[in-house]
Each structure stands twice: as structure tokens, then as C-alpha cells.
CSV table of C-alpha atoms and ligand atoms in Angstrom, one decimal:
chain,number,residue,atom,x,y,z
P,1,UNK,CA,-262.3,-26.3,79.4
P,2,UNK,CA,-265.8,-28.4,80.1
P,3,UNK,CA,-265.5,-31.5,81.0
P,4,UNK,CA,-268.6,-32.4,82.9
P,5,UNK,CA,-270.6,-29.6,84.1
P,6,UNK,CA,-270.4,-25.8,83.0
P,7,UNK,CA,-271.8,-25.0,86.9
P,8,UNK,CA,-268.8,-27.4,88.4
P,9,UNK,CA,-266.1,-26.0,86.5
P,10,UNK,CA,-267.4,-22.3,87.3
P,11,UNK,CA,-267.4,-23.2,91.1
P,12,UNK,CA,-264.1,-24.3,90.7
P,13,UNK,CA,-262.9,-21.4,89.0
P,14,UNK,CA,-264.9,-20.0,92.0
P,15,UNK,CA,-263.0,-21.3,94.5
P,16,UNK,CA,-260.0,-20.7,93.2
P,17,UNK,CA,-261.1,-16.6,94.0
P,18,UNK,CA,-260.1,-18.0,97.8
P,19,UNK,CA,-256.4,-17.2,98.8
P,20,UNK,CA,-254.1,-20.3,98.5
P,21,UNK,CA,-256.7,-22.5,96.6
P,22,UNK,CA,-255.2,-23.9,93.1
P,23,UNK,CA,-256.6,-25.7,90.4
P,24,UNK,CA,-256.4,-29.2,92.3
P,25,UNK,CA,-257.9,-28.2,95.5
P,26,UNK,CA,-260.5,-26.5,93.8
P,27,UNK,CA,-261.6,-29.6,92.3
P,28,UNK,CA,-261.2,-31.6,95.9
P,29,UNK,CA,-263.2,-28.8,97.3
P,30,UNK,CA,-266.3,-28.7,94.6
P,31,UNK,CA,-266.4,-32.3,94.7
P,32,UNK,CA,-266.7,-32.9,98.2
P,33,UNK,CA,-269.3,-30.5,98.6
P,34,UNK,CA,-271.4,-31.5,95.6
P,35,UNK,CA,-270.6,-34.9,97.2
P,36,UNK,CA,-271.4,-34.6,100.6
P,37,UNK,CA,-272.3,-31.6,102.2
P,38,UNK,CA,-274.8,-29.9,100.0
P,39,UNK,CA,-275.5,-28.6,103.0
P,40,UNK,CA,-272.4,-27.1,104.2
P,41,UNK,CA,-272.0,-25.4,100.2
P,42,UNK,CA,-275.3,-23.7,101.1
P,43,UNK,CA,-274.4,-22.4,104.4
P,44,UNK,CA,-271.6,-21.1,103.0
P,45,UNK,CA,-273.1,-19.7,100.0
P,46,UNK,CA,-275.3,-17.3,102.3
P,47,UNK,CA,-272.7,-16.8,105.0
P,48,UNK,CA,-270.5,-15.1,102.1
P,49,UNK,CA,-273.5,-12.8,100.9
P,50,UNK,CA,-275.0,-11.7,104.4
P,51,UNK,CA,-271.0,-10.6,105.0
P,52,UNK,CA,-270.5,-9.0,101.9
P,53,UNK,CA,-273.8,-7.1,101.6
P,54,UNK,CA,-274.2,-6.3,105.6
P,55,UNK,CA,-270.5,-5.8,107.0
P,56,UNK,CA,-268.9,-1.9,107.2
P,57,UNK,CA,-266.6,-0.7,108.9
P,58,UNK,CA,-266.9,0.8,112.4
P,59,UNK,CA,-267.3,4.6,112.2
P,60,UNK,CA,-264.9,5.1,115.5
P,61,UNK,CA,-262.1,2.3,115.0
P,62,UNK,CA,-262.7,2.0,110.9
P,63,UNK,CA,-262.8,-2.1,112.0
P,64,UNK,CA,-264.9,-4.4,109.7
P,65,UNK,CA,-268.2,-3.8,111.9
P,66,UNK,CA,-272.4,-4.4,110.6
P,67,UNK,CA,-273.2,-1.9,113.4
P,68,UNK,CA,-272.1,1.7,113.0
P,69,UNK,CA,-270.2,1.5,116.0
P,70,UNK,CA,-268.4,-2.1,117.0
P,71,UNK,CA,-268.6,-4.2,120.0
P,72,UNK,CA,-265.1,-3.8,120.9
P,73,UNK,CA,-265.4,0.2,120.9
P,74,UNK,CA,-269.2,0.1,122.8
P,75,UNK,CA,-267.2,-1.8,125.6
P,76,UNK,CA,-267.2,0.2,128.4
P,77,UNK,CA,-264.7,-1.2,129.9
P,78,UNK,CA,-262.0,-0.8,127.0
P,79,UNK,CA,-263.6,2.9,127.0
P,80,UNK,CA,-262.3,3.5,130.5
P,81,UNK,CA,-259.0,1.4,129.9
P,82,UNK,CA,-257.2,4.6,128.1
P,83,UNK,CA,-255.9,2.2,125.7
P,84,UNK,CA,-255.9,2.5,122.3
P,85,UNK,CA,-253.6,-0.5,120.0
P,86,UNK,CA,-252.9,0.2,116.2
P,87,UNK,CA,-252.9,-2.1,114.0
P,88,UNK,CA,-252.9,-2.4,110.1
P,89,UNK,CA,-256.0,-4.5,109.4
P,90,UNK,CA,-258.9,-6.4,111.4
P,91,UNK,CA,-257.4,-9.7,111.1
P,92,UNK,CA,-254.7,-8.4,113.5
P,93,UNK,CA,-257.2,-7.3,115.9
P,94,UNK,CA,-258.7,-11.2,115.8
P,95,UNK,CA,-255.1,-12.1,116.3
P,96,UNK,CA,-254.6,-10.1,119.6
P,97,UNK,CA,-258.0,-10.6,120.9
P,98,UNK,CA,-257.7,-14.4,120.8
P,99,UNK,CA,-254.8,-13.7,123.2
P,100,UNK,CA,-256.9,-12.4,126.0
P,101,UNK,CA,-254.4,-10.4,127.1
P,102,UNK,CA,-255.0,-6.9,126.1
P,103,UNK,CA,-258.4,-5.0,126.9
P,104,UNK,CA,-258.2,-1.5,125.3
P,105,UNK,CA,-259.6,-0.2,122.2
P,106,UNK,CA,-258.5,-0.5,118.8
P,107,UNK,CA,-258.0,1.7,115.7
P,108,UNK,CA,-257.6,0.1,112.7
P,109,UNK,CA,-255.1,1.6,109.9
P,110,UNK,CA,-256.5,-0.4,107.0
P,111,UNK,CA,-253.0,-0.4,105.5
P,112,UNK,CA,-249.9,1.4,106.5
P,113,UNK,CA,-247.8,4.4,105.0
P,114,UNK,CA,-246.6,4.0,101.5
P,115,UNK,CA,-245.7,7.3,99.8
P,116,UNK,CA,-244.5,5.5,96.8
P,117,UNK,CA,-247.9,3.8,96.8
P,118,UNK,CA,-249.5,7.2,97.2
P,119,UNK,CA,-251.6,6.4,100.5
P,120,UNK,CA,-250.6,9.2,102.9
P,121,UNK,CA,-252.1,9.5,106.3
P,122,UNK,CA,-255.7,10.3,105.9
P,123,UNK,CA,-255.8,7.2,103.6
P,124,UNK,CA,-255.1,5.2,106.4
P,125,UNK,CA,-257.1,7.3,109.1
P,126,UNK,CA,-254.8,9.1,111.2
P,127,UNK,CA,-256.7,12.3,111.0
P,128,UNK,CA,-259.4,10.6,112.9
P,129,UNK,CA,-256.9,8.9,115.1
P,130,UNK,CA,-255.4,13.0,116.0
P,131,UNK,CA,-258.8,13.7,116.9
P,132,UNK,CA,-258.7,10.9,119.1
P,133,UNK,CA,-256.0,12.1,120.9
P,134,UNK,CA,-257.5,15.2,121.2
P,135,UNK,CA,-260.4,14.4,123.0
P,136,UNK,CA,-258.2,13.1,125.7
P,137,UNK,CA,-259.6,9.8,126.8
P,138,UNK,CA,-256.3,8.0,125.2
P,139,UNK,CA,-253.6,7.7,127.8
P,140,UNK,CA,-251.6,5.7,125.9
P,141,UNK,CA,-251.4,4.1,122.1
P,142,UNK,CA,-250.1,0.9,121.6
P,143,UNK,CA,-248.4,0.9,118.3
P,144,UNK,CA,-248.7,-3.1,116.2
P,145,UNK,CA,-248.6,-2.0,113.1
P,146,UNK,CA,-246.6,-4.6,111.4
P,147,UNK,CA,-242.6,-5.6,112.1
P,148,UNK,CA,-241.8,-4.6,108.4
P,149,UNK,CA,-240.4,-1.2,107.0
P,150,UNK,CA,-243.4,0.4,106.0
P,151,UNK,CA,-245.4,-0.8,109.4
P,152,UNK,CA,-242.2,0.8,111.4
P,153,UNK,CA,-242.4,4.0,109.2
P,154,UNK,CA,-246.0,4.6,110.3
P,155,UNK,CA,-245.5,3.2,113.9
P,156,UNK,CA,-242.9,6.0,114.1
P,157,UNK,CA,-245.6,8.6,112.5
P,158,UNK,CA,-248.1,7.9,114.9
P,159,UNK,CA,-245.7,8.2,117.9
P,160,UNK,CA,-244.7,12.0,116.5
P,161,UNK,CA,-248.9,12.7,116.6
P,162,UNK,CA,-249.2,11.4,119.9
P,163,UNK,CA,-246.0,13.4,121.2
P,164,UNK,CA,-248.3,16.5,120.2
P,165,UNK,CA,-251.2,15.7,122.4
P,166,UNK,CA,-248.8,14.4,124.9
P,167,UNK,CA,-250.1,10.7,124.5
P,168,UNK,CA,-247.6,8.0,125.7
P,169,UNK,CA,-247.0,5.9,122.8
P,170,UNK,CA,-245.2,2.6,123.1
P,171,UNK,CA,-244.5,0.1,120.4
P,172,UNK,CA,-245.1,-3.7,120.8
P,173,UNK,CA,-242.0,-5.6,121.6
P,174,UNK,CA,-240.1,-7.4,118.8
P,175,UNK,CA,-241.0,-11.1,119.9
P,176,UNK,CA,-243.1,-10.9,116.5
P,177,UNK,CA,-240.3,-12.0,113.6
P,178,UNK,CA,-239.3,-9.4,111.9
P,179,UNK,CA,-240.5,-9.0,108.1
P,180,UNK,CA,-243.3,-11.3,109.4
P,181,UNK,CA,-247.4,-10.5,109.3
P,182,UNK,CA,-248.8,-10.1,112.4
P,183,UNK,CA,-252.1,-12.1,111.6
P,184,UNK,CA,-249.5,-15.4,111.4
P,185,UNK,CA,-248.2,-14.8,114.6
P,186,UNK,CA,-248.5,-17.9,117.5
P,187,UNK,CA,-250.7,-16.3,120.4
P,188,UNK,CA,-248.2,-17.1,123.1
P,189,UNK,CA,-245.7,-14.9,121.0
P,190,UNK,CA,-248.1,-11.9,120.2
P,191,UNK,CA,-248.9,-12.1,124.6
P,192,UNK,CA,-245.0,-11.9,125.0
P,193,UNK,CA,-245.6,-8.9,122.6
P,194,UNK,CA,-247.6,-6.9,124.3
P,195,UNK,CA,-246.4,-7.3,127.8
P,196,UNK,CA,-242.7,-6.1,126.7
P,197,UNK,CA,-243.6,-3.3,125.0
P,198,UNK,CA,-241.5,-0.1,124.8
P,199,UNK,CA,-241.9,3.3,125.5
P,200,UNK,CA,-241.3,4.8,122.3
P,201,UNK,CA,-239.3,7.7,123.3
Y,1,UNK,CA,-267.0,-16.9,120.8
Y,2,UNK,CA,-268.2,-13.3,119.1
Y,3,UNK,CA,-265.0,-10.8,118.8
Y,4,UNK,CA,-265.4,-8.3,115.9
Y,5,UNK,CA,-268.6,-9.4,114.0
Y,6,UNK,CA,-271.1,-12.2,114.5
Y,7,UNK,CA,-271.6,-12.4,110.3
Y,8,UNK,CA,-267.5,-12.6,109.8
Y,9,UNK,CA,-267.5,-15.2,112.7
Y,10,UNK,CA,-270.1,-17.1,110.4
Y,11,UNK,CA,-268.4,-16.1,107.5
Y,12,UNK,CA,-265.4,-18.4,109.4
Y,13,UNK,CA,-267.3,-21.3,110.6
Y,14,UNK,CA,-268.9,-21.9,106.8
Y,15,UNK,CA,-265.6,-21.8,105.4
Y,16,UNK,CA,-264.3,-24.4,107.9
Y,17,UNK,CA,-266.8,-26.7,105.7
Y,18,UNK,CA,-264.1,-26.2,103.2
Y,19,UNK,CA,-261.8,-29.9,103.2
Y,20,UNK,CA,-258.7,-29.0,104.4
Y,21,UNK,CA,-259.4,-25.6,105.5
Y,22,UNK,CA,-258.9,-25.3,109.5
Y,23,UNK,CA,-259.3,-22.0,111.7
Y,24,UNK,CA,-256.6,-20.2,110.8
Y,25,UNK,CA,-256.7,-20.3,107.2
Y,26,UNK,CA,-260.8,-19.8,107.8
Y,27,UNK,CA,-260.1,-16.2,109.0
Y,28,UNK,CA,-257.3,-15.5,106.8
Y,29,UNK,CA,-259.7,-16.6,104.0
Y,30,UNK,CA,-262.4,-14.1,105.6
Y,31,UNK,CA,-260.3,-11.2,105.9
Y,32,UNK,CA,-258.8,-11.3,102.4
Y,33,UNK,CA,-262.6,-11.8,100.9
Y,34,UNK,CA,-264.2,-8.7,102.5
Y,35,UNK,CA,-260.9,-6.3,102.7
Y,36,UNK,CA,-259.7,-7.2,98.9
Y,37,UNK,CA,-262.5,-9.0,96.9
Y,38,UNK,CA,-266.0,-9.0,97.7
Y,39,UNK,CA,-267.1,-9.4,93.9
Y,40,UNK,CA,-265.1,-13.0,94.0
Y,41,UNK,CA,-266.8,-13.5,97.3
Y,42,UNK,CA,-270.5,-12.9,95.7
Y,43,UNK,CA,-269.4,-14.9,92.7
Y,44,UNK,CA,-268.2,-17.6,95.0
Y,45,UNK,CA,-271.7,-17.7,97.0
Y,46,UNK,CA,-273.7,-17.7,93.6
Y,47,UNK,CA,-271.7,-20.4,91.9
Y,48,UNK,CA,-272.2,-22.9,95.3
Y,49,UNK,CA,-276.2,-22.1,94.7
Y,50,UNK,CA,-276.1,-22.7,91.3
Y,51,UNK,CA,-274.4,-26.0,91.4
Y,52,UNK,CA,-276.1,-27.0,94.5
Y,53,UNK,CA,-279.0,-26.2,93.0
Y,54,UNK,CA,-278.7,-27.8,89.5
Y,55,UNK,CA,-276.3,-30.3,89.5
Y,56,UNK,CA,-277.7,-33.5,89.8
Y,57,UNK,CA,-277.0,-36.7,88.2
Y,58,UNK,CA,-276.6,-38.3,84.7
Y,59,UNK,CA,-279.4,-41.0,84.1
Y,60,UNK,CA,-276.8,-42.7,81.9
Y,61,UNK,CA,-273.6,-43.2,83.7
Y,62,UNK,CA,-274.4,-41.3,87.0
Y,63,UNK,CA,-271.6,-38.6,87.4
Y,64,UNK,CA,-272.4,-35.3,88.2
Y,65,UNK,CA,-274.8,-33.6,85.8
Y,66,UNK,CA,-276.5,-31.1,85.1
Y,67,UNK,CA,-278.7,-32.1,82.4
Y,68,UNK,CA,-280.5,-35.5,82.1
Y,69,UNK,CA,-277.5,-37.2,80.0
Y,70,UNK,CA,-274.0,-35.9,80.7
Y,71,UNK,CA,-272.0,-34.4,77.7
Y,72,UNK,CA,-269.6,-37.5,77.7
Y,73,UNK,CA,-272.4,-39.8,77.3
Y,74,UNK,CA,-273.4,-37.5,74.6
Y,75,UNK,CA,-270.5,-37.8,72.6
Y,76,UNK,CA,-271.0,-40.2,69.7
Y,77,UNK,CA,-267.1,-40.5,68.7
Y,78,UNK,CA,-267.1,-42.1,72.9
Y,79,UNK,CA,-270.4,-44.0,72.4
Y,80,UNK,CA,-269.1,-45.8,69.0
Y,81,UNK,CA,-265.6,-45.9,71.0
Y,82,UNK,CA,-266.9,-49.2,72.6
Y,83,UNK,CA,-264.8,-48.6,75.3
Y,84,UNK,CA,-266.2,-48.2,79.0
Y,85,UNK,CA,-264.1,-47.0,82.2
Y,86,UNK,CA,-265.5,-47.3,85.8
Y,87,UNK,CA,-264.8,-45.2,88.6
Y,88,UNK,CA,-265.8,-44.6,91.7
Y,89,UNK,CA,-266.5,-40.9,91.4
Y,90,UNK,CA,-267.3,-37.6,89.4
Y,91,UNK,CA,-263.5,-36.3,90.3
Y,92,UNK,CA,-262.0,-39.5,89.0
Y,93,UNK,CA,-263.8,-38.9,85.8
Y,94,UNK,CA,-262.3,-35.7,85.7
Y,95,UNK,CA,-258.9,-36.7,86.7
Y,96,UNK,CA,-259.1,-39.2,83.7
Y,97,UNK,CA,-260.3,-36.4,81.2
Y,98,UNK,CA,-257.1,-34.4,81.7
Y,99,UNK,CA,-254.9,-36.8,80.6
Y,100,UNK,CA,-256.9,-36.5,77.2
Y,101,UNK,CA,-255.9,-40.0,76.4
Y,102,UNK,CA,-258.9,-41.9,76.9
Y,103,UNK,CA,-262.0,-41.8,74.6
Y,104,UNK,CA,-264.4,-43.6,75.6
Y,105,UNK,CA,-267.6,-43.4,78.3
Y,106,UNK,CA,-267.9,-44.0,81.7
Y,107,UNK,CA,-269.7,-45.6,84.6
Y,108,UNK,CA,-269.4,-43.8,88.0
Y,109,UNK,CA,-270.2,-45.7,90.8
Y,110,UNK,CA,-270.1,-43.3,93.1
Y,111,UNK,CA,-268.6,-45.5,96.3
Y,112,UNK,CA,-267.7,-48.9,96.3
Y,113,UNK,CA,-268.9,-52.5,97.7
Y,114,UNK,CA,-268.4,-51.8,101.4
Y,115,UNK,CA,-270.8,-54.8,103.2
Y,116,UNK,CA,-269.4,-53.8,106.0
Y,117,UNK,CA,-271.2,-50.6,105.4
Y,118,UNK,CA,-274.1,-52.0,104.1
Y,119,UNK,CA,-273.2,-50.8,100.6
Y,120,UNK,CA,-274.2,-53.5,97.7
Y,121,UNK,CA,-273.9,-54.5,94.4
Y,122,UNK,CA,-277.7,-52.1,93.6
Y,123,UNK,CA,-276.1,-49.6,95.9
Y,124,UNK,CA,-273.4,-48.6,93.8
Y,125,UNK,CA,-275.7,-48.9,90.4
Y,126,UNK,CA,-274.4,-52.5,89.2
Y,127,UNK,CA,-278.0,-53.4,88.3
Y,128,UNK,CA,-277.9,-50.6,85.6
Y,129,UNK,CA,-274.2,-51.4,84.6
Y,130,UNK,CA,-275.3,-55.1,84.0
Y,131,UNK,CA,-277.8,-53.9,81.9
Y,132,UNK,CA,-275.6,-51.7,79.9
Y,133,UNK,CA,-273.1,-54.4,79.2
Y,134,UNK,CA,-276.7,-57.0,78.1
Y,135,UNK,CA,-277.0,-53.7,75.4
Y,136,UNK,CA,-274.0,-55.1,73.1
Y,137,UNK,CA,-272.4,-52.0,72.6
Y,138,UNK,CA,-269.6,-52.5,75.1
Y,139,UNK,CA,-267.0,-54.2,74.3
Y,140,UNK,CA,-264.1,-53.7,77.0
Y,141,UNK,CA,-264.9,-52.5,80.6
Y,142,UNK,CA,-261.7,-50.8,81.9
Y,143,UNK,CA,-261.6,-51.0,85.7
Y,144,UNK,CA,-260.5,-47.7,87.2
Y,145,UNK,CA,-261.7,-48.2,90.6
Y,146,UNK,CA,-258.9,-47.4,93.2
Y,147,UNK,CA,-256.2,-49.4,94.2
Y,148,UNK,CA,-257.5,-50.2,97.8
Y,149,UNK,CA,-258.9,-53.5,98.8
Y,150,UNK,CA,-262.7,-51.9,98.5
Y,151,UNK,CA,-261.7,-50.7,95.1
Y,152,UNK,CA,-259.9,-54.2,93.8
Y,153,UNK,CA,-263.0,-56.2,95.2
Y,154,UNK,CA,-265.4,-53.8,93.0
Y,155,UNK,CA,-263.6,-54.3,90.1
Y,156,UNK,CA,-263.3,-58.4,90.6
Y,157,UNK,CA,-266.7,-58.0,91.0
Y,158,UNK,CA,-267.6,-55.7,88.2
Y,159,UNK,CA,-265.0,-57.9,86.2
Y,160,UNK,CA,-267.5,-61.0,87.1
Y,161,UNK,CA,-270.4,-59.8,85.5
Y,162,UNK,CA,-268.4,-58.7,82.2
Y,163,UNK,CA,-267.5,-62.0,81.9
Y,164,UNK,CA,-271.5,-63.0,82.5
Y,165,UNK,CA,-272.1,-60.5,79.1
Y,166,UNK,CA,-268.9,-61.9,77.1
Y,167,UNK,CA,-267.7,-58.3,77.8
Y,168,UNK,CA,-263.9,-58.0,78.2
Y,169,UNK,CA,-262.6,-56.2,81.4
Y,170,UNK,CA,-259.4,-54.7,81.9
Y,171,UNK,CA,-258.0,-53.3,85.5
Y,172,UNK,CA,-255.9,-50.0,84.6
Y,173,UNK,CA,-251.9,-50.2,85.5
Y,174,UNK,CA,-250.4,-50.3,88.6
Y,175,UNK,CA,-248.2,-47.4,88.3
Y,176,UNK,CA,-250.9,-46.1,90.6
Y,177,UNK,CA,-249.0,-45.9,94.1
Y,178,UNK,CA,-251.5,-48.9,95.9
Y,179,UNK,CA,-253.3,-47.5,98.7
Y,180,UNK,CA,-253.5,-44.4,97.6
Y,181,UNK,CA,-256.7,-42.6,96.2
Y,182,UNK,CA,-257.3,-42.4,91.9
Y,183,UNK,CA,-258.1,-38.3,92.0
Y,184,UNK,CA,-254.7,-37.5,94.0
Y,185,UNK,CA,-252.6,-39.5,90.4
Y,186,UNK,CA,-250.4,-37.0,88.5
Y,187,UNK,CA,-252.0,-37.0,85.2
Y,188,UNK,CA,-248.2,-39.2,83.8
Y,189,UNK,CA,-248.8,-41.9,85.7
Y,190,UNK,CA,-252.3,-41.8,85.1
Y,191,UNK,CA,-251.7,-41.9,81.3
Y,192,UNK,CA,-249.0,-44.8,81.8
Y,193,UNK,CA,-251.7,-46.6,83.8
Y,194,UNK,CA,-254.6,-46.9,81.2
Y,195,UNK,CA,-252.1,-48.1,78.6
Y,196,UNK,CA,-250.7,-50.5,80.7
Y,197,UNK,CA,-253.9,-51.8,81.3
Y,198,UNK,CA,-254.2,-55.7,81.5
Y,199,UNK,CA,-257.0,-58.1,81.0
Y,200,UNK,CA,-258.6,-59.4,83.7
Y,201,UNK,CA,-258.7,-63.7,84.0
R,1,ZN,ZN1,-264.9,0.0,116.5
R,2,ZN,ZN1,-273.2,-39.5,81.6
């Protein structure tokens, strides 16, 4: 339906592409900016297509990266840490790093084990993550995959590889609410996390 | 503060020019984009060039445009309709339009009298309205201005000059909650409002 301008009702249909944007918000949205920050609509505009066309994904920790290798794994200091924290996707790395707390490296799953989905584990990296082991700068893997049964299921995987290459594996503690997404996690909550983590057998 | 990527952390900060949207939901927003839709993301940054770009303003009744004359002030079935509704913006146009019940044009002021602001009578294109109502082919201005006290001082105001041009104005319903703003109306009340309309004087 055009009411007033084919280009406004396409930017609202445009906006509504943005996760937990209806129909009505769409319409606040397009009208403020057309409104009143031009500006701000531009800024976006190109923000959106320099991260789209330039950002990859980090060739050691598979982490949304627009260099080959990301900061987090060039940091020498989280090289010589012997830390290494699994997580499903980058936003939970955002969401552990805001915390200050932790100073290892990352590997990033992408997703978790879901046979019924078919992604088994070289979809979500963990021949990579073997090798990782195998060069032996890991002492220890901090599993935060997700509190769900799929993120437990592939916490539990990862602990059997590390077992192999006699890497201590330990699994965040259960602070986190259970069924919950990491990402939405309160900071203080996600610290509590990390420092009560257990050895996982 | 730079954690994974210095394009995803701009990524963030342009979508925090989105009303409503705070940190949070900015990265969630981020995330979702470049892990699950990057073709909505590109369509998203081309529709906010395009309408930043091209949409200006109709030279008739001054809502968001973009061609020279708006398609409602194209419409001849609304131009014999002698019926005219003022508003003070574009989304309160469109807010009207859903309700499908009125027919006629409209005159966007695009603000209200705010001297406090500095914001006059020319400011908000009265000059051009006055005009349209010396044309003779108006023959009720409904007043659709919110129901603040800058909104019910425009349309007094508005309702002044009609009365100059032997125009008859009308001030839609109060089933609008007072105080609140014309865009946010369920599309009901906003129906029960324009037929509950009541002359002015
Ligand atoms: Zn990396
Ligand atoms: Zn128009």
C-alpha cells in the first residue's frame, strides 16, 4: 500500500528487515529520520554497507573480523594467557568482553551441535579447534556455549576433544539462567560466571 | 571502546540513531544483520539513501514528497472532496490514511506555533494555507493538530483565519487521550474522532 511516498514506504518495509521492528516503529523510525536526522539516516546507510561488504570472519577464532586475523587473537597477552573460551556466536564474545573480567582468547562456534539440523562438528569448527589443542598453547578451554540443550550437548563434545590432548576443560558456572541466551545476560552475572566455573570432569 | 571490529562498533553507534534503540538492542541489531541477513542489511542502507536523497517536500501541502505535488494532492476525487485536514506532520497524515475514512487533502504544518521557540505563523506555512483557503475551493478545514496546548493554540489559530475566508473549521474528536501525540492513536479511535468532529465557534 502507497500512501505518500513509494521511497518511504520501502524504507519502512526496510526497517522492518531489523529484529524487533514492526510495522508502527518502522513508521516512527522513517519519519524521524526523514524528519530530523538526515544525517544520522546517512551515517547509517554507509555504516551498514562498509560492514557488510568489508567484515569476515577471523581465520584463527572464525569471529566476525575485517582483518584476516582479529585483534582479540593478535593480543599477545591473551596468546600467552593459555586461555581459550567457547562461545556460540560473536555477540557472546561482546557480552564477555564488556565484563573485563576474562583475558584469553576466543573461538567462536558460529552455532552449536544440532544433528537433527544436520550441522555436525566441522560445521561449527571444531576440527580447527582440535588442532588448536594440538599445537599445545591451550592449557585450558573455557566452555560458554549456551545454558540450553544443544549448547550443553556441544559444551560436553568439546570437553571429550580436549580430554584427548589433555586440555583442562571447564564449563562456565550456571549463574547464567538456564534456557536463556548468553548475549542477554547482565555483566555482573556473566563475571559471577566465569569466576565459578567448573572443572568439567 | 574497539572490542571485535572498529566497522561493527560503527555499525552500533549508527544504529543508536535509531529512536528507541539503546546499546543493547544496537548490538543485538548488529549481530543479527551480518550473521543472518546481509541482503536486508544492503537493502536497508540503499533504501535510507534513496529516501534521503529524494524525498523532499510537496509544494502543495508540504508533507513528505517525492515529486513536486504529492499523490494525495493529486487525487481529484480529494481535490473536488472540499474537505481539508491539518496536521502537524507527514506520520500524522499517514496515521489518518489507515483509517481509510477520510477523503479529502491535507495541509502539514510540519511543527506547531511554539513563540517560545521562535516558531510563527510563516514558520509553519500559514501564509500558503491562507492563501489556499482565499482559492474557494475549501470548504471545511478539519483541525487535526494534537491535543497538547501547542497543538489546540494552532488550531484556534488556524481556526481564525478560516473564519477570515468564510471557511468552516472543525477540531477532530476528543476520543484522542489529551496530551498525548496524534501518530501514537489506534486507528478506532482515530476513526471515532474525525466523525465526531465539531465546529469550531
Ligand atoms: Zn580471532
Ligand atoms: Zn501534497
Amino acid at each position: 500500500m502507497t500512501v505518500i511516498s513509494p521511497l518511504i514506504d520501502k524504507l519502512i518495509t526496510a526497517l522492518r528487515q531489523l529484529p524487533g521492528v514492526g510495522q508502527k516503529t518502522a513508521q516512527r523510525m522513517a519519519f524521524q529520520l526523514l524528519e530530523r536526522n538526515r544525517e544520522g539516516a546517512l551515517s547509517l546507510a554507509d555504516a551498514l554497507q562498509q560492514a557488510c561488504q568489508r567484515v569476515g570472519r577471523c581465520q584463527r577464532c572464525r569471529t566476525f573480523s575485517e582483518t584476516d586475523i582479529c585483534r582479540l587473537c593478535e593480543d599477545v597477552r591473551r596468546q600467552d594467557s593459555g586461555l581459550l573460551c567457547v562461545v556460540e556466536t560473536p555477540a557472546d564474545v561482546l557480552a564477555i568482553e564488556q565484563t573485563s573480567q576474562y583475558q584469553g582468547l576466543y573461538f567462536v562456534l558460529m552455532g552449536h551441535l544440532s544433528p537433527l539440523d544436520g550441522i555436525g562438528p566441522e560445521d561449527i569448527g571444531l576440527d580447527n579447534l582440535a588442532e588448536r589443542f594440538a599445537g599445545g598453547a591451550i592449557n585450558e578451554v573455557i566452555l560458554a556455549t549456551n545454558p540450553t540443550v544443544e549448547g550443553e550437548a556441544t559444551a560436553h563434545y568439546i570437553a571429550d576433544i580436549a580430554r584427548q590432548y589433555r586440555v583442562k576443560a571447564s564449563r562456565i558456572a550456571h549463574g547464567v539462567p538456564v534456557g536463556g541466551e548468553l548475549e542477554y545476560v547482565d555483566q555482573t552475572t556473566l563475571t559471577h560466571a566465569f569466576s565459578g566455573r567448573k572443572s568439567l570432569e
